[in-house]
Coordinates of C-alpha atoms in Angstrom, one line a residue:
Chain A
X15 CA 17.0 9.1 29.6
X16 CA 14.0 7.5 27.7
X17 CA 13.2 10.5 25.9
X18 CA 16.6 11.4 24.6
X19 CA 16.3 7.6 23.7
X20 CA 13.2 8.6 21.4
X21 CA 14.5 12.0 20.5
X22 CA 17.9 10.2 19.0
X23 CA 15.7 7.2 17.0
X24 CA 13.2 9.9 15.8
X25 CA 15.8 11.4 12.8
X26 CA 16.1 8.9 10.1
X27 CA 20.1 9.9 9.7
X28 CA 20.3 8.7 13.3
X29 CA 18.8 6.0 13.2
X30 CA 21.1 5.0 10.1
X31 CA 24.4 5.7 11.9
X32 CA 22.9 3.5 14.6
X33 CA 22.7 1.1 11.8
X34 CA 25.9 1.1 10.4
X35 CA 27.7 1.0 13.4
X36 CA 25.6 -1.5 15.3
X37 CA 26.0 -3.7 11.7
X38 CA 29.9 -3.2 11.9
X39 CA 30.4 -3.2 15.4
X40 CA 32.5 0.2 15.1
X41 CA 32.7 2.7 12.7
X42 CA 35.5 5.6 11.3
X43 CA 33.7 9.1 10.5
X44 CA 35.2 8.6 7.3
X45 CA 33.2 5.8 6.5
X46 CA 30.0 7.0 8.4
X47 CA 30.4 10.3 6.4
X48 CA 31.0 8.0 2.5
X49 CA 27.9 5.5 3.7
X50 CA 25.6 8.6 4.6
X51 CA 26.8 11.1 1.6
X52 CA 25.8 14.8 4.0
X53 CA 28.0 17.0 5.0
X54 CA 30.9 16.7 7.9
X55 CA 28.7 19.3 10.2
X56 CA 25.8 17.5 10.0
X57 CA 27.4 14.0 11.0
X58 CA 29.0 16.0 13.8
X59 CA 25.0 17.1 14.5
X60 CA 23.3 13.9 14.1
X61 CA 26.9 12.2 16.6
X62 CA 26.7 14.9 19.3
X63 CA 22.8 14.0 19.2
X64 CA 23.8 10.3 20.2
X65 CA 26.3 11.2 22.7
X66 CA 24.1 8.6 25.1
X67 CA 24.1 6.4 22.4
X68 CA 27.6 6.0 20.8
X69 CA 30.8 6.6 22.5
X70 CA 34.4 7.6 20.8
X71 CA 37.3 5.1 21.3
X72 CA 40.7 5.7 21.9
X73 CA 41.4 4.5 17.8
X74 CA 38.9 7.5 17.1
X75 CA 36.2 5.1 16.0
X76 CA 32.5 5.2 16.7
X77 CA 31.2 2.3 19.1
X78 CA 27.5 1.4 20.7
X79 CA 26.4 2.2 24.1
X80 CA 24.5 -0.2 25.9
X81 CA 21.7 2.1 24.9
X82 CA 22.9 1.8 21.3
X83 CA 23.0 -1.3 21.6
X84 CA 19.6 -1.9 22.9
X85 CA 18.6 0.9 20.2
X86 CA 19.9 -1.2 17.1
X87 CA 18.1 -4.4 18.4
X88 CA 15.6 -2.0 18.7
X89 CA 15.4 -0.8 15.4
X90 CA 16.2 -4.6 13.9
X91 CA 13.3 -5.9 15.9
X92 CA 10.5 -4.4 14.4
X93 CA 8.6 -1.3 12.8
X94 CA 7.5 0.4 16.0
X95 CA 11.0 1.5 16.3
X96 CA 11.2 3.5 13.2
X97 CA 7.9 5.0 12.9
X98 CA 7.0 8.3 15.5
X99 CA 5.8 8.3 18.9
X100 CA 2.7 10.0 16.7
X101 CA 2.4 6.9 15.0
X102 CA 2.9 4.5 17.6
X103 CA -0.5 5.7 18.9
X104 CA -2.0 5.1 15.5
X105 CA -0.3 1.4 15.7
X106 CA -3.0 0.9 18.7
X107 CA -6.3 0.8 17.1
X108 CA -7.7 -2.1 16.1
X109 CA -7.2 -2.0 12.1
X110 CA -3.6 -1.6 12.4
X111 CA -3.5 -3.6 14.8
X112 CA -5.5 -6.8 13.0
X113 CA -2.7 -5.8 9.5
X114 CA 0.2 -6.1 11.8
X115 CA -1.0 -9.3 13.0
X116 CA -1.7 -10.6 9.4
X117 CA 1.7 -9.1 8.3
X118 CA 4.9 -12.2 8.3
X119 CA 7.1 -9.6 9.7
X120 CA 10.0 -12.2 10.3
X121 CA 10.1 -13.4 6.9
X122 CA 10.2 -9.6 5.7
X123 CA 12.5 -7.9 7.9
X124 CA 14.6 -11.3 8.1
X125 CA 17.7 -11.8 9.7
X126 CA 20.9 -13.0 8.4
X127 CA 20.4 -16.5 9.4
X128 CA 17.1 -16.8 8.1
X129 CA 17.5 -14.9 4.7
X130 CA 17.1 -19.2 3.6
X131 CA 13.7 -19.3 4.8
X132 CA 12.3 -16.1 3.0
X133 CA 14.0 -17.2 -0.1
X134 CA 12.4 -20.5 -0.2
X135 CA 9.1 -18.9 0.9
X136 CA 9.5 -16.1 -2.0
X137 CA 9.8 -19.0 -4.8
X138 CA 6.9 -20.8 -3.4
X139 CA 4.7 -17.8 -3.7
X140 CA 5.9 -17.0 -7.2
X141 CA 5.1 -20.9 -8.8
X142 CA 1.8 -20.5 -6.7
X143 CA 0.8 -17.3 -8.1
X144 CA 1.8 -18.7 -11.6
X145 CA -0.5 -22.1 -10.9
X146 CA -3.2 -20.0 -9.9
X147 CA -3.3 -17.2 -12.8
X148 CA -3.2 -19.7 -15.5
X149 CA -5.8 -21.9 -13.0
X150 CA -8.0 -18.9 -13.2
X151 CA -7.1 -17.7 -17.1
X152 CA -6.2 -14.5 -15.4
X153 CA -3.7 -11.7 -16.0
X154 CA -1.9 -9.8 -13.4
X155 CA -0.8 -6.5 -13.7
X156 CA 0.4 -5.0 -10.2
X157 CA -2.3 -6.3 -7.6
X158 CA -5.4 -6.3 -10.2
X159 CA -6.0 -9.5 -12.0
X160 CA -7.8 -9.3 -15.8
X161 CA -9.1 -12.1 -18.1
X162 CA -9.2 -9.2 -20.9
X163 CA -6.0 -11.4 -22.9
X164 CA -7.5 -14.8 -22.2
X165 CA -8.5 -14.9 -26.2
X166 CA -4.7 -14.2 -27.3
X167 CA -3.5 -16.9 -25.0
X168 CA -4.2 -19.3 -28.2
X169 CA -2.7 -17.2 -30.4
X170 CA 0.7 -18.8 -30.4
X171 CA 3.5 -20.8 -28.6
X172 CA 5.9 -17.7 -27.5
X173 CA 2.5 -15.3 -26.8
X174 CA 1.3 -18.3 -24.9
X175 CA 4.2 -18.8 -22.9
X176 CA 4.4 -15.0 -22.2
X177 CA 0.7 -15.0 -20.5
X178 CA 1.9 -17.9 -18.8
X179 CA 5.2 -16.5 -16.9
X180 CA 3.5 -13.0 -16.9
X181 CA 2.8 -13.1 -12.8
X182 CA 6.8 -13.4 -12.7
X183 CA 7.0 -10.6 -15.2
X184 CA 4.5 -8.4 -13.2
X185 CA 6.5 -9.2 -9.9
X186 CA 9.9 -7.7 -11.4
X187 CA 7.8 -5.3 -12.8
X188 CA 6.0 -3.9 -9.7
X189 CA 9.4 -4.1 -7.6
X190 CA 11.8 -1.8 -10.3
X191 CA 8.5 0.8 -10.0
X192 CA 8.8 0.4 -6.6
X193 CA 12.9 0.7 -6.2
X194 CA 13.4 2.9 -8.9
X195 CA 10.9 5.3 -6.6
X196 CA 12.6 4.9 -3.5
X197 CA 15.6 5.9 -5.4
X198 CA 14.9 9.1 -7.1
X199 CA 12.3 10.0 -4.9
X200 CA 13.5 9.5 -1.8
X201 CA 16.9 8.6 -2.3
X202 CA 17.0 5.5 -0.6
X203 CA 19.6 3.1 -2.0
X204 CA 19.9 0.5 0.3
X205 CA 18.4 -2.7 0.9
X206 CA 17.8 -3.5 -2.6
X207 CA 18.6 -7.3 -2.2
X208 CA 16.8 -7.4 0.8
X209 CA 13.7 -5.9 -0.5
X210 CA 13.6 -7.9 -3.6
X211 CA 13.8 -10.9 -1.7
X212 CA 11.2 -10.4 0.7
X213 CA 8.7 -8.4 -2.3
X214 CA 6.9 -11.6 -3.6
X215 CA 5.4 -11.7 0.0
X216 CA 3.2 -8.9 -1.0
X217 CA 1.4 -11.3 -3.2
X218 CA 0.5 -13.5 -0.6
X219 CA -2.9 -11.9 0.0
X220 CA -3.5 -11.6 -4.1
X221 CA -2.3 -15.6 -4.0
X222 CA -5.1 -16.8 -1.2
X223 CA -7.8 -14.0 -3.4
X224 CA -6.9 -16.3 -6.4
X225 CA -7.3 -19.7 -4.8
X226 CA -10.9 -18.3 -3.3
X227 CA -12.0 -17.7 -6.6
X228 CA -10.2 -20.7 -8.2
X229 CA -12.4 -22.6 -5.8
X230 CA -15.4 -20.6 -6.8
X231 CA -14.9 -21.0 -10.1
X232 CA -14.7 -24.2 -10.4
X233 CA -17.6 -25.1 -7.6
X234 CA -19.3 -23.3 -10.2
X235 CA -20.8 -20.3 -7.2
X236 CA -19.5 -17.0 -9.0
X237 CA -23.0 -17.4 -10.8
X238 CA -24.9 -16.5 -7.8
X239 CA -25.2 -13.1 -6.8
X240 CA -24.1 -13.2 -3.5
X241 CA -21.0 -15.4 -4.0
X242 CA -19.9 -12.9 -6.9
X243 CA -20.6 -10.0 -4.7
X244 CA -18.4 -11.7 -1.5
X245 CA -15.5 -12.2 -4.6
X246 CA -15.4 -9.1 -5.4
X247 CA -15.5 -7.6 -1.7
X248 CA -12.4 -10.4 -1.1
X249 CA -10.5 -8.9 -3.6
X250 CA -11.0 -5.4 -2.1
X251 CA -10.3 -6.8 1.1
X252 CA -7.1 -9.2 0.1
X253 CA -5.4 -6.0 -2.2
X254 CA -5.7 -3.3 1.1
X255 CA -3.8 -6.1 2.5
X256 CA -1.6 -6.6 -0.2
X257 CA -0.9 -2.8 -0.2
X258 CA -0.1 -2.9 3.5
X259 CA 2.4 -5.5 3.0
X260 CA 4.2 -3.4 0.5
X261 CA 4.1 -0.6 2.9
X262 CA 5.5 -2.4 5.7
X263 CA 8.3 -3.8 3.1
X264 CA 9.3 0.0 2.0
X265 CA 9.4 1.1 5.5
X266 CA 11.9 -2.5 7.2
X267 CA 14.1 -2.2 4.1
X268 CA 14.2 1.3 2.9
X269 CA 13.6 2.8 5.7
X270 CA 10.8 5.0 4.4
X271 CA 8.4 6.9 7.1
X272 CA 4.7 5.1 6.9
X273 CA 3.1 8.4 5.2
X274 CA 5.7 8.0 2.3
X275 CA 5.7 4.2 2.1
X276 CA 1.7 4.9 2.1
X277 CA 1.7 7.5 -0.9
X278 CA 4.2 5.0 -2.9
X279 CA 1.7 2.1 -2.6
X280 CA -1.5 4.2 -3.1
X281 CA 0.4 6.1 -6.7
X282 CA 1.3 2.8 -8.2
X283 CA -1.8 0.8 -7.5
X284 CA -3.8 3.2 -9.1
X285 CA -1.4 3.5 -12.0
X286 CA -2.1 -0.1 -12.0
X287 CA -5.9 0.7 -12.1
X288 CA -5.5 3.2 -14.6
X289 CA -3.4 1.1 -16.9
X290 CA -5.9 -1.8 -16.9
X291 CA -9.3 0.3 -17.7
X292 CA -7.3 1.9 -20.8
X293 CA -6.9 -1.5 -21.6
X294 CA -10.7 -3.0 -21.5
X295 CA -11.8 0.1 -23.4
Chain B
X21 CA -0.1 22.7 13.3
X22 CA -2.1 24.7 10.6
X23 CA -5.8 24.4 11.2
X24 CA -6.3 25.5 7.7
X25 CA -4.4 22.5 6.1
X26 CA -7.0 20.2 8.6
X27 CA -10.0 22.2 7.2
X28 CA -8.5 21.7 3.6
X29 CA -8.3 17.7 3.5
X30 CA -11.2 17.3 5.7
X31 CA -13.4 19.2 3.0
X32 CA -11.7 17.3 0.3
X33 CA -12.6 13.9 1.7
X34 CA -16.2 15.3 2.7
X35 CA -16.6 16.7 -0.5
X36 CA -15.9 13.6 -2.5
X37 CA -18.0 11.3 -0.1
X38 CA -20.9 13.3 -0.4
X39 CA -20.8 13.8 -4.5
X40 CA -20.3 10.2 -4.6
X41 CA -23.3 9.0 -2.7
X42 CA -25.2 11.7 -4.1
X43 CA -24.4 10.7 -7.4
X44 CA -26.1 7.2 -7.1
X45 CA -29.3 8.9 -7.2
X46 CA -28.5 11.2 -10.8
X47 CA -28.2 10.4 -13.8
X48 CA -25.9 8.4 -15.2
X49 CA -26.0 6.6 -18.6
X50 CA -29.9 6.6 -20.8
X51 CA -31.3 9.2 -18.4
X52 CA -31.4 6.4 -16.0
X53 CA -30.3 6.9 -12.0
X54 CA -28.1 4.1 -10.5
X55 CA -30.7 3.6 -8.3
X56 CA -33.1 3.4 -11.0
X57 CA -31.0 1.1 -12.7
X58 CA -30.5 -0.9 -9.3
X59 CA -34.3 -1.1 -9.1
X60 CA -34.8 -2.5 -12.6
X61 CA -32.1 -5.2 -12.7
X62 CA -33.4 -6.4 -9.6
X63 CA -36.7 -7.3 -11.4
X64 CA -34.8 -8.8 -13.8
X65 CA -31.7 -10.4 -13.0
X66 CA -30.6 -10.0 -9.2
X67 CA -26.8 -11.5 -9.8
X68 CA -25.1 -8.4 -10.8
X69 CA -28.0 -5.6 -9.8
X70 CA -25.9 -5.3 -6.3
X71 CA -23.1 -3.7 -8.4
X72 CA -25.2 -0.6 -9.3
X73 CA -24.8 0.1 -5.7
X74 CA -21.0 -0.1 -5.5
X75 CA -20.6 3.9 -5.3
X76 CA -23.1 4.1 -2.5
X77 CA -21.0 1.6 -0.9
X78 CA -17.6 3.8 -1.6
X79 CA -19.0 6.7 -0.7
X80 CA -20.2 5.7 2.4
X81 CA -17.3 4.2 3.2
X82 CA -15.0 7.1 2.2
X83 CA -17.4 9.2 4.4
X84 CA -16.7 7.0 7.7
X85 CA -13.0 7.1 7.1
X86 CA -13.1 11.0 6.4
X87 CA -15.4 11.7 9.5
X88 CA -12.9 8.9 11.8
X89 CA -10.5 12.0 11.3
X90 CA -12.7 14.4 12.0
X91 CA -13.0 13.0 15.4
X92 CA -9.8 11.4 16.1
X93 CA -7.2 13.7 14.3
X94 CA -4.4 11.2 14.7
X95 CA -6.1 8.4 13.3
X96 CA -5.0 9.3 9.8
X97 CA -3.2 6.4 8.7
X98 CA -6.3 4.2 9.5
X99 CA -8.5 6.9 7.8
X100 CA -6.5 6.3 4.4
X101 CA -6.7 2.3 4.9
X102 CA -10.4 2.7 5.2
X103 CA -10.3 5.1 2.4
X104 CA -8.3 2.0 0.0
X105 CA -11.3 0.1 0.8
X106 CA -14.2 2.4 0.1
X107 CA -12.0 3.5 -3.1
X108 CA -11.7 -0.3 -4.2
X109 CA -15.6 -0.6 -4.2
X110 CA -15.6 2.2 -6.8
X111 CA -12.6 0.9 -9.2
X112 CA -14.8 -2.7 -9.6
X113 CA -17.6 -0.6 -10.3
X114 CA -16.0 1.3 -13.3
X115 CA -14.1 -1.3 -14.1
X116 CA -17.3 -3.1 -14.8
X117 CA -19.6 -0.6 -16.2
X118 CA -16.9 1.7 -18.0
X119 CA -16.0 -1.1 -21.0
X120 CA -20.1 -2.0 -21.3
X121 CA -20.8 1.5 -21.8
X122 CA -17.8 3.5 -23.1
X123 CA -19.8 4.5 -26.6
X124 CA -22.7 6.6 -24.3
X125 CA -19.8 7.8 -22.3
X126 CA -20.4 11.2 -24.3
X127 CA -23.7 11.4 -23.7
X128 CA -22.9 10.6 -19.7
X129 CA -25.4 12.3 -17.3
X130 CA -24.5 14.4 -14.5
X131 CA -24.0 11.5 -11.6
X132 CA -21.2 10.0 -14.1
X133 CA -19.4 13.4 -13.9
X134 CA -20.4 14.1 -10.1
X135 CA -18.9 10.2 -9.3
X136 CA -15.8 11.2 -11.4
X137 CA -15.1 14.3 -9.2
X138 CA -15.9 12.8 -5.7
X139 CA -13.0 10.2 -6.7
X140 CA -10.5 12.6 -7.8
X141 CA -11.1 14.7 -4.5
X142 CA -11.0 11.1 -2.5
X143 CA -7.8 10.2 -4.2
X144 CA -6.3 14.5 -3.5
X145 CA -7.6 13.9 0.2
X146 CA -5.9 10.3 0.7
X147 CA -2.6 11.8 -0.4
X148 CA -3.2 15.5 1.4
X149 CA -3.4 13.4 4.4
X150 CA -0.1 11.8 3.9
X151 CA 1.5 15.4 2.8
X152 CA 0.1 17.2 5.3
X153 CA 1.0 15.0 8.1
X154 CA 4.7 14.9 6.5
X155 CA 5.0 18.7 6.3
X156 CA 3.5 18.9 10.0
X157 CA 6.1 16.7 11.5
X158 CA 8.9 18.6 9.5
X159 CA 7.8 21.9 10.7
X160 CA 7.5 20.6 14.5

């Protein structure tokens, strides 16, 4: 039983007609076949894999199991659900372990009645990120922070006011590269709200970094060595965490394995790199 | 699974490692070694002398993550996590030194260019692993 359980959750087509029945209650194969866009024999595949999972009704619709059921709270619960048995090992040791812990997994892979809470969270990041830039006279682009512009912040009102709002720029910024990916890439549509939402909490790391070396800065420390070596080891540290957030967030809401949520992260941050040494030369 | 892709990325990230910590001790930019360089600045001005070991640092790092997999084959994830860290040591360190010296950047000595390539073959390992793994678990 447990390992048909695993063998059904381990196709990502399954685990998305899990999903759309378990988020309807019921489902027609019309609709199953229109929300998944494959062909009618591999619905018929993917539904005779789930026999233990899904049952046929007398109106011809698609229903849960108790297994089913238990599988779709599974799979809303958290990421251990949607990532292989291979992985779940992996999800053991002690470094993914520690980012799991340090990852607000509730507040990213919300539920419906607490879609308030992430929201609110979300704009709080955004204005602090904002405080802090212009706090520091720094300027984001993806996770790496630059004072390279700091002299045309004088140059006028509408230039000044474009440095000042640029963290909110760089946020929409970083989540189109990041949807517009996950849709001609990997062709996953869905979740955009969601995942837009929930992306400003992958600043939160980059947020606390730029409050560390506010506090620095102002203390007047980053002129000893070994305070401006621990700052730049912090912002190491604080952007692998940023990057794991945004590999969690592609995997809850588009449903992307780890490996390709991982390869996403890595290619845009250093495009992000890239961009920012062509522009200090 | 294909040993030769394992062989592949583990060279890759071995590879890269090793030309990175090996090119702390070439040349670099006024016939000068980083180590060299390391030496002299701190004689002279400690604060930012620790930076001139930065690739040491990456490499070494990019070495234990490399070698974690050549151990324990499933920690690859974590070997790629390590990997962003080791790999963020070297960005700071170009990021600081490529803008003060771009105009020798001709004139570059071989640990520049030996730096340049371990990177690269970091950056092809960290996203072989990720490939390989994907192509594995396809073919299974």
């Amino acid at each position: 039983m447990e390992s048909n359980f695993y063998y059904a959750l381990g196709h990502d087509l399954r685990r998305r007609i899990i999903k759309i029945i378990g988020d309807n209650e019921f489902s027609s194969f019309t609709a199953l076949k229109k929300e998944l866009k494959v062909s009618t024999g591999t619905i018929y595949h993917h539904l005779d894999a789930l026999s233990q999972l899904i049952e046929q009704g007398k109106d011809k619709k698609y229903y849960l199991t108790e297994l089913g059921q238990h599988a779709y709270d599974s799979l809303q619960d958290n990421i251990e659900n949607i990532i292989s048995d291979f992985s779940k090992k992996e999800f053991n040791s002690p470094i993914l372990k520690s980012l799991m812990f340090l990852t607000p997994k509730k507040i990213i892979n919300y539920e419906k009645g607490y879609k308030i809470y992430t929201v609110i969270f979300s704009i709080g990041l955004l204005i602090l990120g904002l405080i802090f830039c212009n706090l520091n006279a720094l300027f984001p682009i993806l996770l790496f922070f630059t004072n390279l512009f700091q002299s045309l912040q004088t140059a006028n009102l509408s230039l000044q006011i474009f440095f000042n709002v640029f963290f909110i720029i760089n946020f929409l910024l970083y989540y189109f590269i990041n949807e517009i990916i996950c849709r001609l890439v990997y062709k996953k549509n869905e979740n955009s709200i969601k995942f837009l939402l929930s992306f400003s909490l992958i600043f939160y790391p980059t947020i606390i970094y730029l409050a560390i070396h506010y506090l620095f800065k102002e203390l007047d420390l980053l002129d000893y060595s070994v305070i401006s070596i621990l700052d730049n080891i912090l912002m190491i540290i604080f952007q692998v965490w940023a990057l794991w957030l945004l590999t969690y967030n592609l995997i809850v809401n588009k449903h992307l394995k780890v490996e390709n949520a991982l390869i996403i992260s890595l290619l845009i941050h250093y495009g992000g790199f890239s961009i920012i040494l062509a522009l200090s030369i | 699974m294909n040993i030769k892709s394992i062989f592949d990325y583990r060279l890759l990230g071995l590879t890269g490692s090793i030309l990175l910590i090996i090119s702390q001790f070439f040349s670099w930019f006024s016939g000068y070694s980083l180590m060299e360089r390391y030496i002299i600045a701190t004689s002279v001005d400690i604060s930012n002398a620790f930076l001139y070991l930065f690739p040491l640092i990456s490499g070494s790092i990019c070495l234990i993550a490399t070698l974690l997999i050549y151990f324990k084959l499933e920690y690859r994830i974590n070997s790629v996590i390590i990997n962003f860290v080791g790999f963020g040591f070297f960005l700071i360190f170009i990021f600081e030194l490529i803008p003060q010296e771009i105009d020798y950047i001709t004139s570059a000595g071989i640990g520049f260019y030996m730096s340049i390539a371990g990177a690269i073959l970091i950056f092809f390992h960290n996203l072989n692993i990720l490939l390989t793994r994907e192509k594995s678990k396809e073919g299974s």
